[in-house]
CSV table of C-alpha atoms in Angstrom, one decimal:
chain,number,residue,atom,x,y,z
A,1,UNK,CA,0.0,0.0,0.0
A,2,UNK,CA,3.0,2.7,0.8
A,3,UNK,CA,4.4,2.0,-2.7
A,4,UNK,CA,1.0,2.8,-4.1
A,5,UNK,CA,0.5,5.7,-2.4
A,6,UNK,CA,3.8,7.0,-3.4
A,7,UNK,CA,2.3,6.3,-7.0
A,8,UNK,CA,-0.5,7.9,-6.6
A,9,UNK,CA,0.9,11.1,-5.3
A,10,UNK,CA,3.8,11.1,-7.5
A,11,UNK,CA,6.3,11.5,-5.1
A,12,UNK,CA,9.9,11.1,-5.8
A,13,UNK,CA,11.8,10.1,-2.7
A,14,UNK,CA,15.5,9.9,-1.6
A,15,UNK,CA,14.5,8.0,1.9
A,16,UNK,CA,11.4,7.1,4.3
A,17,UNK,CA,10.9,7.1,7.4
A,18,UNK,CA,8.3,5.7,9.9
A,19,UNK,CA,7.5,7.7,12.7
A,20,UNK,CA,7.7,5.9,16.0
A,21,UNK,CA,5.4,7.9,18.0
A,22,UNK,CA,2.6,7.3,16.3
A,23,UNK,CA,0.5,4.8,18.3
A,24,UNK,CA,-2.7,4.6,15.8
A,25,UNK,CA,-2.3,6.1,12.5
A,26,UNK,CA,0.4,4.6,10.3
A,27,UNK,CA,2.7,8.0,9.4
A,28,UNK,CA,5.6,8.2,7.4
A,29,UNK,CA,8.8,11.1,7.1
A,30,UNK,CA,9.6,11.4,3.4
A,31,UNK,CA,12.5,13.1,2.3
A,32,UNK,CA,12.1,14.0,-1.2
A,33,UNK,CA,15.2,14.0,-4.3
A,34,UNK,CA,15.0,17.8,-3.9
A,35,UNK,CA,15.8,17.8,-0.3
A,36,UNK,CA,12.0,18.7,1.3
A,37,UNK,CA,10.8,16.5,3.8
A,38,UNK,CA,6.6,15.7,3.5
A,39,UNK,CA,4.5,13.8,6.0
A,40,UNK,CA,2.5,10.7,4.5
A,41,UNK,CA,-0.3,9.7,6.7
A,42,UNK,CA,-2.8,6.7,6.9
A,43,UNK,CA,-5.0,7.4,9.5
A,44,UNK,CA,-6.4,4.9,11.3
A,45,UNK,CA,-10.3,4.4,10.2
A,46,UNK,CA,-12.1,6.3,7.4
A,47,UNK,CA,-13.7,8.1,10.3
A,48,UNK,CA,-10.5,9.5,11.9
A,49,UNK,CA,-9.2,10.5,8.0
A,50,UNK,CA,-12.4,12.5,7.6
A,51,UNK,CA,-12.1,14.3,11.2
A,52,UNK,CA,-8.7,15.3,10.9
A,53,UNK,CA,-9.1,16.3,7.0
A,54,UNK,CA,-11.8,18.6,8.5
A,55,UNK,CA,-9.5,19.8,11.5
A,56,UNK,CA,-7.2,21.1,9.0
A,57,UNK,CA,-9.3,22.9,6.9
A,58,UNK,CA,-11.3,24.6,10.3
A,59,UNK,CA,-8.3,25.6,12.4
A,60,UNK,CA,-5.8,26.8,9.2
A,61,UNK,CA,-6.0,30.5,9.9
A,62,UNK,CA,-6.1,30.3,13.3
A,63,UNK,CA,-3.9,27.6,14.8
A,64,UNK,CA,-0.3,26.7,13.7
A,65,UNK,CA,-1.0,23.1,12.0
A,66,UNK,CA,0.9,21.1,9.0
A,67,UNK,CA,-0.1,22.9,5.7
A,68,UNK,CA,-2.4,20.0,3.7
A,69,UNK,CA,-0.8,19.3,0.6
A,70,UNK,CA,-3.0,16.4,-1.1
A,71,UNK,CA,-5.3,13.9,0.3
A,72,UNK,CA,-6.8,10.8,-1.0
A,73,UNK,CA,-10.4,9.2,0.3
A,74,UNK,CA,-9.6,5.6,-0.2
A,75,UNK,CA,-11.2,2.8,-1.5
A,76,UNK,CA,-12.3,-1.3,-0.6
A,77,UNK,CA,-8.8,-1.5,0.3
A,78,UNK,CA,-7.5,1.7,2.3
A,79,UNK,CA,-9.3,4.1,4.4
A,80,UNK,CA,-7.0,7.1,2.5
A,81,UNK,CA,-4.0,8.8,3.0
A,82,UNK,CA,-3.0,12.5,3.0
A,83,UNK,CA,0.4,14.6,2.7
A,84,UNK,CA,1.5,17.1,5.5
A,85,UNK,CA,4.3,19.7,5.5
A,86,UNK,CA,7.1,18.8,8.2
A,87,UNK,CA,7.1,20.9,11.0
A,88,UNK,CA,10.6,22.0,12.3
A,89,UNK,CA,11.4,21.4,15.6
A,90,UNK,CA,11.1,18.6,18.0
A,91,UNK,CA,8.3,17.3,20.2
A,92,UNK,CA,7.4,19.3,24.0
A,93,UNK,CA,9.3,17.9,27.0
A,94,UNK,CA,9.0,19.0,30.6
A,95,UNK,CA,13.1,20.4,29.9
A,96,UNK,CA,11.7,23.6,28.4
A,97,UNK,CA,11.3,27.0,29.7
A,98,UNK,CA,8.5,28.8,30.9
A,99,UNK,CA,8.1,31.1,28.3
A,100,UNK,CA,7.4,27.8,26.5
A,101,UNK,CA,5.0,26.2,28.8
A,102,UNK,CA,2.8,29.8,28.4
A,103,UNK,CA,2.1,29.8,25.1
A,104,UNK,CA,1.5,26.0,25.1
A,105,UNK,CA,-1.6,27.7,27.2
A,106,UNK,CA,-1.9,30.2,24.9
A,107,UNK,CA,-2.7,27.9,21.7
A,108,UNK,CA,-5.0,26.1,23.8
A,109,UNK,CA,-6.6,28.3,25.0
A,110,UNK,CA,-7.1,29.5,21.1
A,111,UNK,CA,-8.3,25.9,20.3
A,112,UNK,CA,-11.4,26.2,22.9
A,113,UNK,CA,-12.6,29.6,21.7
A,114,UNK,CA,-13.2,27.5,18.4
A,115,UNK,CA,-17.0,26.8,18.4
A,116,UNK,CA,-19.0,25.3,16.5
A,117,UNK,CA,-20.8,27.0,13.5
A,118,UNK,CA,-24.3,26.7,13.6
A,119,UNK,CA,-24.8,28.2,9.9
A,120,UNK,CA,-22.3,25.4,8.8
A,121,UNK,CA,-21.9,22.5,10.5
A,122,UNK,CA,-19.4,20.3,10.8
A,123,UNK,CA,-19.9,17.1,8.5
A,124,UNK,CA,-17.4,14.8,10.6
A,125,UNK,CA,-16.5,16.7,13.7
A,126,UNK,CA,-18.9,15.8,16.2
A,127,UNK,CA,-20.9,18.0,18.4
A,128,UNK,CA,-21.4,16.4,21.8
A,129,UNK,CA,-21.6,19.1,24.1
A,130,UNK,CA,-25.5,18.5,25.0
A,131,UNK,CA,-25.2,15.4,25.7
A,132,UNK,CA,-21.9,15.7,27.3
A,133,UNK,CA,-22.7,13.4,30.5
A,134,UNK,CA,-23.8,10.5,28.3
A,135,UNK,CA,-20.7,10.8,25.7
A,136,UNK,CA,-18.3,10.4,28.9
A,137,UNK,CA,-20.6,7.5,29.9
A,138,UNK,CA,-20.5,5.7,26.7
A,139,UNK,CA,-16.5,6.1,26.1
A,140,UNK,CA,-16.2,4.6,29.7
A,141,UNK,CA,-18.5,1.6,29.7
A,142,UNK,CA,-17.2,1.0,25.8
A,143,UNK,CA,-13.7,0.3,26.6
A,144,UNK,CA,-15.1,-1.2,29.8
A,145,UNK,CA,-16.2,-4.3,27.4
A,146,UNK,CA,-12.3,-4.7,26.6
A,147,UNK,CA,-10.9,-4.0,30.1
A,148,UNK,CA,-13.1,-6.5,32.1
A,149,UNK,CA,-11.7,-9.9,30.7
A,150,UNK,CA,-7.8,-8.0,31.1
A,151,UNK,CA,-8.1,-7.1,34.4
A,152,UNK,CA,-8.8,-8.3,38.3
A,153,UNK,CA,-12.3,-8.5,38.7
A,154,UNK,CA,-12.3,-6.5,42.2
A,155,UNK,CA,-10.1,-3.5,40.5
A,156,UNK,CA,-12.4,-3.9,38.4
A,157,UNK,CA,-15.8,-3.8,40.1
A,158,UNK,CA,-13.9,-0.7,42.3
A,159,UNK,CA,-13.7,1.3,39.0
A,160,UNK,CA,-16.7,0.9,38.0
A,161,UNK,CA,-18.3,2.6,41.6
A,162,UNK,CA,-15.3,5.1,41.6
A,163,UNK,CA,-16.8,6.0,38.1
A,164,UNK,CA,-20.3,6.5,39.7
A,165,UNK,CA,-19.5,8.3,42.1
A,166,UNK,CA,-17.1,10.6,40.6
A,167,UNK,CA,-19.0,11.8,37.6
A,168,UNK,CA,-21.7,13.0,40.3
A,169,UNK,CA,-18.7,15.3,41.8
A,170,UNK,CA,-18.0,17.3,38.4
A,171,UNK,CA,-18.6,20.8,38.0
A,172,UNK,CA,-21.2,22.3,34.6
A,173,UNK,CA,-19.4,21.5,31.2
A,174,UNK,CA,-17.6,24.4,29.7
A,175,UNK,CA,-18.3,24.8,25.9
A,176,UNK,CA,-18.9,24.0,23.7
A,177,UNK,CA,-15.5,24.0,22.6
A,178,UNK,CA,-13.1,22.4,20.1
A,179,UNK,CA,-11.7,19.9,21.9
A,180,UNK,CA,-8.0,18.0,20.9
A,181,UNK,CA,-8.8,14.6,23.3
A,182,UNK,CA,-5.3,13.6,22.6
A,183,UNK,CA,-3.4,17.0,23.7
A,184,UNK,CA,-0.3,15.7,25.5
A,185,UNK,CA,3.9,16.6,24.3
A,186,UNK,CA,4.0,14.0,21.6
A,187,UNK,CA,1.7,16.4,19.4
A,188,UNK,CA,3.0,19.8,20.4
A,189,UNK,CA,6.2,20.2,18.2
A,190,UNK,CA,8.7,23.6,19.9
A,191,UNK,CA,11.2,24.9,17.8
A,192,UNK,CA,13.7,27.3,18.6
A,193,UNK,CA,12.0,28.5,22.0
A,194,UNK,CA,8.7,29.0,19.7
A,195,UNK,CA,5.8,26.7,19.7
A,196,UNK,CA,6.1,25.3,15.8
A,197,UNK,CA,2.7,23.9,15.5
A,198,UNK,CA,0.0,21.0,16.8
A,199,UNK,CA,-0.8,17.9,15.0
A,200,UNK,CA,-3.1,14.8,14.9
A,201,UNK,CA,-6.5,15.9,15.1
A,202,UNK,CA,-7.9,12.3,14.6
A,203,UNK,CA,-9.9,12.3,17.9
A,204,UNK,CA,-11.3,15.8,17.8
A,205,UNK,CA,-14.9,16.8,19.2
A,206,UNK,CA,-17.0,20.2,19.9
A,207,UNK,CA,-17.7,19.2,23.9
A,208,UNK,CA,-16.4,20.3,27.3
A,209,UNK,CA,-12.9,21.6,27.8
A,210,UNK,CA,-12.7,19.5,31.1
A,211,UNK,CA,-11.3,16.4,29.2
A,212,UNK,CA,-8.7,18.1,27.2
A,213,UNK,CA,-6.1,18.6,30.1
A,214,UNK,CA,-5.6,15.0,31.3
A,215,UNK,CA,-2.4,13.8,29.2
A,216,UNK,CA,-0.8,17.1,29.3
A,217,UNK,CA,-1.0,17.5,32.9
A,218,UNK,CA,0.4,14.2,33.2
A,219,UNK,CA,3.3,13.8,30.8
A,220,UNK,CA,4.4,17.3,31.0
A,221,UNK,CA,2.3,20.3,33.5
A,222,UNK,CA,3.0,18.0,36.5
A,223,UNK,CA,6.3,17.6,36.4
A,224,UNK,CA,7.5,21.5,37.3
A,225,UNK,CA,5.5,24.0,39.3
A,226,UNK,CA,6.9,26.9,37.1
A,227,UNK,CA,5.6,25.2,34.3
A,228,UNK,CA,2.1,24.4,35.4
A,229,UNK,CA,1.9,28.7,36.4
A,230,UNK,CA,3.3,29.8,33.3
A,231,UNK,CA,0.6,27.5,31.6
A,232,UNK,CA,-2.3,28.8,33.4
A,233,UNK,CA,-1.1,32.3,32.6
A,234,UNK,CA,-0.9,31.9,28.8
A,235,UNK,CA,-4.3,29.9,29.3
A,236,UNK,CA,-5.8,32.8,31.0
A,237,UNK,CA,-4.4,35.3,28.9
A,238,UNK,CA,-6.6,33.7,26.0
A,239,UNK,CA,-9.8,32.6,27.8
A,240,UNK,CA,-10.6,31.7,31.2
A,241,UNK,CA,-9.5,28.4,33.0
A,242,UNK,CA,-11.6,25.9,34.7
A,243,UNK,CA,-10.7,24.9,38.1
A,244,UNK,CA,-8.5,22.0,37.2
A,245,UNK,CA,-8.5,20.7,41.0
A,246,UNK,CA,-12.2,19.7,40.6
A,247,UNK,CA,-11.8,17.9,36.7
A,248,UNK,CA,-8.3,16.3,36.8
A,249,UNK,CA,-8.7,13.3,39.3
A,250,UNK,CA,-11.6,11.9,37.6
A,251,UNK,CA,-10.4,12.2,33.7
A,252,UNK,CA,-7.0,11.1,34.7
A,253,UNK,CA,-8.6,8.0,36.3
A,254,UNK,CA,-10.9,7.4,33.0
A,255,UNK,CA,-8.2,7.8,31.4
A,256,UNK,CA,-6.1,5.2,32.6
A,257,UNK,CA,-9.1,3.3,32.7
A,258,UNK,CA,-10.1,3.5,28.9
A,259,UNK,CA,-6.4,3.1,28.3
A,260,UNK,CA,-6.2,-0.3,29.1
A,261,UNK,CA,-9.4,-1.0,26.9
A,262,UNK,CA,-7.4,0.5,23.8
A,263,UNK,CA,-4.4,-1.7,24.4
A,264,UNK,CA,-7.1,-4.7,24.4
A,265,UNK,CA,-7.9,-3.8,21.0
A,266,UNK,CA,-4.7,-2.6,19.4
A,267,UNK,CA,-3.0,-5.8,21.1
A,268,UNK,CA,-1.3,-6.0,24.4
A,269,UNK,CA,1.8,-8.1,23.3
A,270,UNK,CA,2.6,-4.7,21.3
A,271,UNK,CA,1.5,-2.5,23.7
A,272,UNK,CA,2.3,-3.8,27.0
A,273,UNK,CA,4.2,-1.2,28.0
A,274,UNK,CA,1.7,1.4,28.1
A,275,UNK,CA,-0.7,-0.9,29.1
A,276,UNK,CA,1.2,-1.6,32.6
A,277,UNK,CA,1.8,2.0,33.0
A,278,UNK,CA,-1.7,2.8,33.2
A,279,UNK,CA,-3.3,-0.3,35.4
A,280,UNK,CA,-0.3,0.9,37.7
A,281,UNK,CA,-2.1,4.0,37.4
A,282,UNK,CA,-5.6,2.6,37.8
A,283,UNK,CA,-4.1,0.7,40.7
A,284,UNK,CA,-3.4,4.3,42.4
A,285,UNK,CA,-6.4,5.8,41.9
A,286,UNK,CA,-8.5,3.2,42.8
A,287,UNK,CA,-7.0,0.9,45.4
């Protein structure tokens, strides 16, 4: 299929590359004969090629993204592919400065002022905002199919009432908003003390902000005080921020939780160390 998509979007290439840090989407580094690098990417499902296609096109004059050379829509055999622009830099790590860690706030802050347009809506960007409470509920008890079988059946049964109960503590929704749901270091690319750009927009909805902080508080805004303050002062500078306190311990839990469900159906032998990483973090939350 790569050969055939190289093919079809007549690229001449000098080497290729697979990108490692891409855990569902199969993408590709392509340096070209005349030096340019380009981005080939097979998203995961037909549904996540049309989301992020539409992500693109919605947030190109106001967010820094990958410019959208071509796409493709697929056929019997492959969901589709598109090309990217490379964006210079390297991925966000807790080892950056402050001035850094604020405008990280800053462009997410931008990305929840996006709302959705009621005079156009979105054809394959989901608005769940309304029915917030039940879209949590169904992403929960859906991977909870996958996790049940995986997992002792007492950690089990205690997640489930920790769910309960915790969903009852959570403050109003804030939104609707454009929501990442995968907004963590791995897709914030710095360059040069600069934030370069966001990518993969495969999971995006219009909902509640509250879900959208989990994976970047944990990889990254937890790991320096400085950090976490400069943050919520670009954030603030932009829009205002929730109260994280009251919205973090139950997403981070969920999201532990439905982690383990996606490493049931992506496969465990290849995922088993993310898949340990977050029943250890179950385990903490819950026991």
């Amino acid at each position: 299929m790569l050969e055939r998509l190289i093919d079809m979007f007549k690229l001449e290439i000098s080497k290729i590359y697979e990108v490692e840090d891409s855990f569902s989407s199969a993408v590709y580094k392509c340096l070209l004969t005349n030096g340019q690098n380009i981005i080939l990417k097979i998203p995961y499902s037909k549904v996540k090629l049309n989301r992020e296609l539409e992500a693109y096109r919605l947030l190109s004059e106001s967010i820094p993204t990958p410019k959208l050379l071509n796409y493709w829509l697929g056929d019997e055999n492959c969901v589709g592919a598109f090309l990217l622009t490379e964006l210079k830099g390297e991925t966000l790590t807790p080892n950056t400065s402050s001035s850094i860690a604020f405008q990280v706030g800053q462009i997410h802050g931008k990305l929840h002022t996006i709302q959705p347009n009621e005079n156009y809506p979105s054809l394959h960007i989901n608005n769940v905002f309304q029915n917030w409470s039940q879209f949590v509920d169904a992403q929960f008890y859906n991977f909870a199919k996958d996790v049940k079988p995986i997992i002792d059946d007492r950690l089990y049964k205690l997640a489930i009432k920790k769910f309960e109960t915790m969903k009852q503590e959570l403050p109003s929704p804030d939104g609707p908003s454009f929501i990442h749901m995968d907004f963590r270091p791995g897709n914030i690319i710095i360059n040069k003390n600069q934030i370069s750009g966001i990518i993969d927009f495969e999971t995006v909805r219009f909902g509640s902000t509250e879900v959208d902080f989990t994976k970047l508080y944990r990889d990254y805004l937890s790991h320096n005080e400085n950090l976490y303050l400069a943050y919520k002062e670009g954030y603030n500078s932009i829009r205002p921020l929730i109260d994280l306190d009251l919205v973090l311990p139950f997403y981070s839990f969920t999201d532990s939780f439905n982690s383990l469900g996606w490493c049931k159906r992506r496969g465990l032998s290849k995922n088993i160390n993310f898949f340990e990483r977050n029943l250890e973090m179950l385990k903490e939350s819950v026991l």
